[in-house]
Structure formats: C-alpha cells, structure tokens
Amino acid sequence: MEVWIQHLLTQSLEWALFAVAVVTFFESLALVGLVLPGTVMMASLGALIGSGKIGLYPAWGAGFIGCLLGDWISFYIGWRFKGPLHRWKYLQKYRKLLDKTEHALNEHSIATILIGRFVGPTRPLIPMLAGMLELPVKKFLPPNIAGCLLWPPVYLLPGILAGVAIDAPHTAQSSDFKWLLLAEAVVIWLAAWTGWRWGRAIKSKKPATGFLSTERLRWLAPLLIILAIGGFVALQFHPMMPGFRHLLWRVFIA
C-alpha cells in the first residue's frame, strides 16, 4: 500500500490530496488502523506540505473527510455486526485493550471518543466499539467530528516541520540546526508520553510497574517536560530560527 500511496503522490495535486484522504481513512477504519503504519505515512505527507508541494488546508480538508468516513463506517460495522464481532476469535488477542476501551466508553464516552482519536492503538477501535455498545449517534457525532477536525494537523505537524527544515537554506549552521530540531522533537514526544503515563498512573491509583515505574515517572516526566521547554526556548535564539519561522509561516498562510 505504501508503494501505491507514493505513486499517487507523484501524479498531481489532486491525487496527492486523494492519498491524504486514503491514509486517514484506513488509519481510522476498524482494525485496519492497528496494522497500518499510518503515523509514518502521515509524517511523509506532512513533509510534502512543509516543502510546499501540497497546501496545508486542502490536505487538512482531505484528512478530515477520510477520517470521518473511516470512523462512520467503523461505527456502522460495530452496530451492524456486534454479535459476530463479540465472538470473533481474532479480536480475542486484543481482549484487554477492548475491555479497557469499552469501560472508558461506558464511563466517559465523549472524552474517550475525542482523546482516543489521538492514541494509536485505540483510534481504529473506539468507533467500532461505540457502535457495538449502541452508543446514541447524537453522543457519538460531536466528539467524533471535533476529533477528526483536530487530528490531521497534529499528525501532519512533525512531517511539516521536517519538510520546512529540509527546505531551509543550506549553510554551515543549517545541519546543526536540523539535528537540534530533531532532538527537540524527540524530547517533546518523550515528555508528552511519560507525562501521559504518569498522569494515567495517578488517575487510576494503580502504580505503574516495570522499567517506567511510578517512582521513576515521578521525576522523569517533569525532567523531560523541563528539558522540552528549555530546548524550545533555546532554539528561538539560534541564528537559523528566523528563517525557519518565516518558511513555516508561509505554510500556514499559503
């Protein structure tokens, strides 16, 4: 599928936008999104936006449509085939994840639908489970539409930043700047992930175990958050940053 997507991207702007819609559709489709490397594909598409080959807002619109279609079809599949799906042996390997997601939907349906859109393992499951639980459409649609509206730019952003950095003028300082940007992106991701795990451990009142135990997360998460904020502030004083900001601004106003 990745080869086919790459082929579409080389054809024309219309086909590139169609590729965005296809990726977001399958990334949202029940179960398919569990095995599709959608995050990598979204980053690749974001790089094309950052380099000016695709407009941000048309790609955003295409991603929104693909996301809605994937979620609504998944909801219908869950509603229409809830009996066979409950008995399907393939789903038993995801039993623990399904049980947790189902519990979250029962307790906090709106928050689960909205936040779950941004969590990889649950993204292609929540709409289907909402259908299986016969969640009223009027409760499903508002958070679903909001999530589909916000999700594409968030997942395209890393690729956009990479595409802008690639297009930055090549100077003696540009290579170092690109590595600093990559390092900052990694630290921000780690800070968000450890912060989320720490918050989840506190909220559930169940201590995290393993290497990232609650005791380690208690100091590691704040440390990474401080490093992420400090790195972001320090990058603003890099000589390459004004040019990078200008190129990035062009992406958002084009």
mmCIF file of C-alpha atoms in Angstrom:
data_model
loop_
_atom_site.group_PDB
_atom_site.id
_atom_site.type_symbol
_atom_site.label_atom_id
_atom_site.label_comp_id
_atom_site.label_asym_id
_atom_site.label_seq_id
_atom_site.Cartn_x
_atom_site.Cartn_y
_atom_site.Cartn_z
ATOM 1 C CA MET A 1 0.000 0.000 0.000
ATOM 2 C CA GLU A 2 2.872 2.375 0.768
ATOM 3 C CA VAL A 3 4.171 1.957 -2.796
ATOM 4 C CA TRP A 4 0.710 2.760 -4.168
ATOM 5 C CA ILE A 5 0.495 5.870 -1.970
ATOM 6 C CA GLN A 6 3.911 7.021 -3.173
ATOM 7 C CA HIS A 7 2.750 6.522 -6.766
ATOM 8 C CA LEU A 8 -0.319 8.700 -6.141
ATOM 9 C CA LEU A 9 1.842 11.439 -4.644
ATOM 10 C CA THR A 10 3.873 11.744 -7.836
ATOM 11 C CA GLN A 11 0.854 12.175 -10.149
ATOM 12 C CA SER A 12 -0.711 15.548 -9.345
ATOM 13 C CA LEU A 13 -2.025 17.716 -6.535
ATOM 14 C CA GLU A 14 -5.468 16.095 -6.791
ATOM 15 C CA TRP A 15 -4.008 12.607 -6.467
ATOM 16 C CA ALA A 16 -1.820 13.731 -3.573
ATOM 17 C CA LEU A 17 -4.895 15.006 -1.728
ATOM 18 C CA PHE A 18 -6.648 11.744 -2.531
ATOM 19 C CA ALA A 19 -3.669 9.942 -0.967
ATOM 20 C CA VAL A 20 -4.123 12.001 2.230
ATOM 21 C CA ALA A 21 -7.802 11.028 2.351
ATOM 22 C CA VAL A 22 -6.956 7.346 1.733
ATOM 23 C CA VAL A 23 -4.328 7.251 4.501
ATOM 24 C CA THR A 24 -6.588 8.930 7.070
ATOM 25 C CA PHE A 25 -9.490 6.689 6.024
ATOM 26 C CA PHE A 26 -7.615 3.422 6.515
ATOM 27 C CA GLU A 27 -5.868 4.747 9.648
ATOM 28 C CA SER A 28 -9.364 5.281 11.124
ATOM 29 C CA LEU A 29 -11.021 2.136 9.777
ATOM 30 C CA ALA A 30 -11.950 -0.580 12.261
ATOM 31 C CA LEU A 31 -8.998 -2.925 12.932
ATOM 32 C CA VAL A 32 -7.160 -1.909 9.716
ATOM 33 C CA GLY A 33 -5.574 1.020 11.542
ATOM 34 C CA LEU A 34 -3.977 -1.410 14.001
ATOM 35 C CA VAL A 35 -1.657 -2.811 11.334
ATOM 36 C CA LEU A 36 -1.280 0.185 9.010
ATOM 37 C CA PRO A 37 1.878 2.332 9.531
ATOM 38 C CA GLY A 38 -0.334 5.422 9.321
ATOM 39 C CA THR A 39 1.830 7.618 11.558
ATOM 40 C CA VAL A 40 4.822 7.177 9.231
ATOM 41 C CA MET A 41 2.639 7.872 6.179
ATOM 42 C CA MET A 42 1.158 10.991 7.781
ATOM 43 C CA ALA A 43 4.661 12.253 8.539
ATOM 44 C CA SER A 44 5.647 11.689 4.902
ATOM 45 C CA LEU A 45 2.587 13.599 3.718
ATOM 46 C CA GLY A 46 3.376 16.365 6.197
ATOM 47 C CA ALA A 47 6.871 16.669 4.726
ATOM 48 C CA LEU A 48 5.295 17.355 1.317
ATOM 49 C CA ILE A 49 3.214 20.105 2.911
ATOM 50 C CA GLY A 50 6.288 21.586 4.581
ATOM 51 C CA SER A 51 8.175 21.607 1.289
ATOM 52 C CA GLY A 52 5.284 23.373 -0.480
ATOM 53 C CA LYS A 53 4.213 20.500 -2.737
ATOM 54 C CA ILE A 54 0.765 20.235 -1.085
ATOM 55 C CA GLY A 55 -1.244 23.016 0.534
ATOM 56 C CA LEU A 56 -1.890 22.623 4.270
ATOM 57 C CA TYR A 57 -5.588 23.451 4.214
ATOM 58 C CA PRO A 58 -6.567 21.249 1.246
ATOM 59 C CA ALA A 59 -4.652 18.381 2.891
ATOM 60 C CA TRP A 60 -6.381 19.151 6.198
ATOM 61 C CA GLY A 61 -9.759 19.025 4.483
ATOM 62 C CA ALA A 62 -8.931 15.751 2.722
ATOM 63 C CA GLY A 63 -7.737 14.267 6.008
ATOM 64 C CA PHE A 64 -10.918 15.404 7.772
ATOM 65 C CA ILE A 65 -13.121 13.727 5.163
ATOM 66 C CA GLY A 66 -11.099 10.495 5.204
ATOM 67 C CA CYS A 67 -11.183 10.426 8.988
ATOM 68 C CA LEU A 68 -14.956 10.917 9.153
ATOM 69 C CA LEU A 69 -15.634 8.214 6.570
ATOM 70 C CA GLY A 70 -13.371 5.731 8.363
ATOM 71 C CA ASP A 71 -14.967 6.401 11.738
ATOM 72 C CA TRP A 72 -18.557 6.353 10.496
ATOM 73 C CA ILE A 73 -18.064 3.097 8.589
ATOM 74 C CA SER A 74 -16.401 1.616 11.687
ATOM 75 C CA PHE A 75 -19.343 2.739 13.827
ATOM 76 C CA TYR A 76 -21.770 1.103 11.385
ATOM 77 C CA ILE A 77 -19.718 -2.126 11.314
ATOM 78 C CA GLY A 78 -19.798 -2.273 15.107
ATOM 79 C CA TRP A 79 -23.538 -1.579 15.245
ATOM 80 C CA ARG A 80 -24.465 -3.940 12.402
ATOM 81 C CA PHE A 81 -22.219 -6.891 13.321
ATOM 82 C CA LYS A 82 -21.913 -6.557 17.109
ATOM 83 C CA GLY A 83 -22.892 -10.186 17.689
ATOM 84 C CA PRO A 84 -20.343 -11.819 15.355
ATOM 85 C CA LEU A 85 -17.658 -9.335 16.421
ATOM 86 C CA HIS A 86 -18.059 -10.300 20.080
ATOM 87 C CA ARG A 87 -17.481 -13.938 19.072
ATOM 88 C CA TRP A 88 -14.693 -13.313 16.540
ATOM 89 C CA LYS A 89 -11.532 -15.129 17.663
ATOM 90 C CA TYR A 90 -9.241 -12.556 16.015
ATOM 91 C CA LEU A 91 -10.442 -9.901 18.452
ATOM 92 C CA GLN A 92 -9.537 -12.036 21.454
ATOM 93 C CA LYS A 93 -5.866 -11.094 21.062
ATOM 94 C CA TYR A 94 -6.949 -7.503 21.748
ATOM 95 C CA ARG A 95 -9.277 -8.520 24.590
ATOM 96 C CA LYS A 96 -7.514 -6.480 27.276
ATOM 97 C CA LEU A 97 -7.404 -3.361 25.114
ATOM 98 C CA LEU A 98 -11.032 -3.856 24.068
ATOM 99 C CA ASP A 99 -12.173 -4.244 27.675
ATOM 100 C CA LYS A 100 -10.365 -1.073 28.770
ATOM 101 C CA THR A 101 -11.719 0.911 25.821
ATOM 102 C CA GLU A 102 -15.248 -0.399 26.378
ATOM 103 C CA HIS A 103 -15.067 0.568 30.063
ATOM 104 C CA ALA A 104 -13.847 4.062 29.165
ATOM 105 C CA LEU A 105 -16.689 4.469 26.655
ATOM 106 C CA ASN A 106 -19.235 3.461 29.268
ATOM 107 C CA GLU A 107 -17.813 5.844 31.862
ATOM 108 C CA HIS A 108 -16.749 8.848 29.770
ATOM 109 C CA SER A 109 -17.979 8.417 26.203
ATOM 110 C CA ILE A 110 -17.358 11.971 24.932
ATOM 111 C CA ALA A 111 -13.826 12.287 26.356
ATOM 112 C CA THR A 112 -12.924 8.764 25.229
ATOM 113 C CA ILE A 113 -14.034 9.367 21.633
ATOM 114 C CA LEU A 114 -12.195 12.695 21.464
ATOM 115 C CA ILE A 115 -8.962 11.727 23.229
ATOM 116 C CA GLY A 116 -8.892 8.208 21.801
ATOM 117 C CA ARG A 117 -8.608 9.695 18.305
ATOM 118 C CA PHE A 118 -5.025 10.715 19.215
ATOM 119 C CA VAL A 119 -3.996 7.366 20.743
ATOM 120 C CA GLY A 120 -2.730 4.921 18.126
ATOM 121 C CA PRO A 121 -3.995 1.555 19.468
ATOM 122 C CA THR A 122 -7.496 2.834 20.289
ATOM 123 C CA ARG A 123 -8.079 5.077 17.248
ATOM 124 C CA PRO A 124 -9.407 2.308 14.939
ATOM 125 C CA LEU A 125 -11.277 0.579 17.781
ATOM 126 C CA ILE A 126 -13.319 3.280 19.522
ATOM 127 C CA PRO A 127 -15.843 3.991 16.711
ATOM 128 C CA MET A 128 -16.424 0.267 16.196
ATOM 129 C CA LEU A 129 -16.866 -0.325 19.935
ATOM 130 C CA ALA A 130 -19.185 2.682 20.168
ATOM 131 C CA GLY A 131 -21.348 1.008 17.521
ATOM 132 C CA MET A 132 -21.189 -2.345 19.295
ATOM 133 C CA LEU A 133 -22.353 -0.641 22.512
ATOM 134 C CA GLU A 134 -25.146 1.069 20.536
ATOM 135 C CA LEU A 135 -23.976 4.484 21.698
ATOM 136 C CA PRO A 136 -26.555 7.075 20.537
ATOM 137 C CA VAL A 137 -25.458 8.826 17.350
ATOM 138 C CA LYS A 138 -26.089 12.227 18.936
ATOM 139 C CA LYS A 139 -23.488 11.388 21.605
ATOM 140 C CA PHE A 140 -21.005 9.941 19.114
ATOM 141 C CA LEU A 141 -21.017 12.617 16.420
ATOM 142 C CA PRO A 142 -19.938 15.831 18.259
ATOM 143 C CA PRO A 143 -16.698 14.472 19.804
ATOM 144 C CA ASN A 144 -16.042 12.443 16.656
ATOM 145 C CA ILE A 145 -16.300 15.490 14.390
ATOM 146 C CA ALA A 146 -14.126 17.529 16.766
ATOM 147 C CA GLY A 147 -11.502 14.777 16.900
ATOM 148 C CA CYS A 148 -11.428 14.368 13.115
ATOM 149 C CA LEU A 149 -11.043 18.121 12.735
ATOM 150 C CA LEU A 150 -8.101 18.357 15.147
ATOM 151 C CA TRP A 151 -6.306 15.100 14.440
ATOM 152 C CA PRO A 152 -4.933 15.602 10.873
ATOM 153 C CA PRO A 153 -2.872 18.757 11.578
ATOM 154 C CA VAL A 154 -1.467 17.258 14.792
ATOM 155 C CA TYR A 155 -0.231 14.143 12.988
ATOM 156 C CA LEU A 156 0.926 16.082 9.933
ATOM 157 C CA LEU A 157 2.893 18.602 12.015
ATOM 158 C CA PRO A 158 6.089 16.535 12.555
ATOM 159 C CA GLY A 159 6.341 15.986 8.802
ATOM 160 C CA ILE A 160 5.596 19.661 8.123
ATOM 161 C CA LEU A 161 8.437 20.725 10.430
ATOM 162 C CA ALA A 162 10.757 18.224 8.736
ATOM 163 C CA GLY A 163 9.764 19.448 5.264
ATOM 164 C CA VAL A 164 10.371 23.084 6.230
ATOM 165 C CA ALA A 165 13.746 22.178 7.752
ATOM 166 C CA ILE A 166 14.771 20.342 4.575
ATOM 167 C CA ASP A 167 13.906 23.409 2.507
ATOM 168 C CA ALA A 168 15.866 25.748 4.797
ATOM 169 C CA PRO A 169 18.949 27.336 3.141
ATOM 170 C CA HIS A 170 21.998 25.100 3.329
ATOM 171 C CA THR A 171 24.685 26.795 5.386
ATOM 172 C CA ALA A 172 27.331 25.697 7.843
ATOM 173 C CA GLN A 173 24.810 26.185 10.645
ATOM 174 C CA SER A 174 21.828 24.543 8.973
ATOM 175 C CA SER A 175 22.996 20.960 9.533
ATOM 176 C CA ASP A 176 23.408 21.515 13.275
ATOM 177 C CA PHE A 177 20.064 23.292 13.416
ATOM 178 C CA LYS A 178 18.255 20.367 11.786
ATOM 179 C CA TRP A 179 19.743 17.931 14.292
ATOM 180 C CA LEU A 180 18.718 20.237 17.132
ATOM 181 C CA LEU A 181 15.170 20.358 15.750
ATOM 182 C CA LEU A 182 15.079 16.557 15.582
ATOM 183 C CA ALA A 183 16.391 16.256 19.137
ATOM 184 C CA GLU A 184 13.812 18.761 20.386
ATOM 185 C CA ALA A 185 11.001 16.875 18.619
ATOM 186 C CA VAL A 186 12.107 13.614 20.269
ATOM 187 C CA VAL A 187 12.301 15.239 23.716
ATOM 188 C CA ILE A 188 8.835 16.790 23.295
ATOM 189 C CA TRP A 189 7.408 13.408 22.281
ATOM 190 C CA LEU A 190 9.060 11.664 25.244
ATOM 191 C CA ALA A 191 7.869 14.392 27.612
ATOM 192 C CA ALA A 192 4.291 14.059 26.368
ATOM 193 C CA TRP A 193 4.376 10.250 26.521
ATOM 194 C CA THR A 194 5.922 9.967 30.010
ATOM 195 C CA GLY A 195 3.656 12.763 31.260
ATOM 196 C CA TRP A 196 0.627 10.888 29.949
ATOM 197 C CA ARG A 197 1.759 7.639 31.573
ATOM 198 C CA TRP A 198 2.437 9.383 34.866
ATOM 199 C CA GLY A 199 -0.959 11.090 34.795
ATOM 200 C CA ARG A 200 -2.681 7.817 33.955
ATOM 201 C CA ALA A 201 -0.947 6.050 36.857
ATOM 202 C CA ILE A 202 -2.039 8.807 39.260
ATOM 203 C CA LYS A 203 -5.616 8.863 37.965
ATOM 204 C CA SER A 204 -6.071 5.086 38.036
ATOM 205 C CA LYS A 205 -4.449 4.888 41.505
ATOM 206 C CA LYS A 206 -2.601 1.820 40.260
ATOM 207 C CA PRO A 207 1.202 2.151 40.401
ATOM 208 C CA ALA A 208 2.977 1.665 37.081
ATOM 209 C CA THR A 209 5.360 -1.277 37.048
ATOM 210 C CA GLY A 210 8.370 -2.287 35.010
ATOM 211 C CA PHE A 211 11.217 -0.008 33.977
ATOM 212 C CA LEU A 212 8.939 3.039 33.857
ATOM 213 C CA SER A 213 7.562 2.570 37.345
ATOM 214 C CA THR A 214 5.573 5.276 39.092
ATOM 215 C CA GLU A 215 8.639 6.170 41.163
ATOM 216 C CA ARG A 216 10.735 6.750 38.039
ATOM 217 C CA LEU A 217 7.941 8.583 36.225
ATOM 218 C CA ARG A 218 7.562 10.925 39.204
ATOM 219 C CA TRP A 219 10.935 12.523 38.416
ATOM 220 C CA LEU A 220 11.458 11.522 34.768
ATOM 221 C CA ALA A 221 8.273 13.099 33.388
ATOM 222 C CA PRO A 222 8.840 16.555 34.989
ATOM 223 C CA LEU A 223 12.512 16.444 33.964
ATOM 224 C CA LEU A 224 11.647 15.766 30.322
ATOM 225 C CA ILE A 225 8.975 18.480 30.367
ATOM 226 C CA ILE A 226 11.543 20.976 31.699
ATOM 227 C CA LEU A 227 14.075 19.861 29.056
ATOM 228 C CA ALA A 228 11.449 20.202 26.307
ATOM 229 C CA ILE A 229 10.504 23.726 27.386
ATOM 230 C CA GLY A 230 14.157 24.728 27.852
ATOM 231 C CA GLY A 231 15.125 23.327 24.457
ATOM 232 C CA PHE A 232 12.244 25.121 22.753
ATOM 233 C CA VAL A 233 13.240 28.441 24.332
ATOM 234 C CA ALA A 234 16.915 27.915 23.452
ATOM 235 C CA LEU A 235 16.048 27.177 19.809
ATOM 236 C CA GLN A 236 14.434 30.608 19.487
ATOM 237 C CA PHE A 237 17.902 32.189 19.815
ATOM 238 C CA HIS A 238 19.532 30.036 17.124
ATOM 239 C CA PRO A 239 20.664 32.085 14.074
ATOM 240 C CA MET A 240 18.655 29.787 11.751
ATOM 241 C CA MET A 241 15.383 30.188 13.642
ATOM 242 C CA PRO A 242 14.176 33.461 11.975
ATOM 243 C CA GLY A 243 14.468 31.879 8.526
ATOM 244 C CA PHE A 244 12.809 28.683 9.735
ATOM 245 C CA ARG A 245 9.925 30.630 11.264
ATOM 246 C CA HIS A 246 9.465 32.531 8.001
ATOM 247 C CA LEU A 247 9.288 29.323 5.950
ATOM 248 C CA LEU A 248 6.925 27.751 8.472
ATOM 249 C CA TRP A 249 4.671 30.815 8.438
ATOM 250 C CA ARG A 250 4.407 30.545 4.656
ATOM 251 C CA VAL A 251 2.960 27.034 5.061
ATOM 252 C CA PHE A 252 0.134 28.367 7.248
ATOM 253 C CA ILE A 253 -0.732 31.410 5.123
ATOM 254 C CA ALA A 254 -0.413 29.777 1.689
#
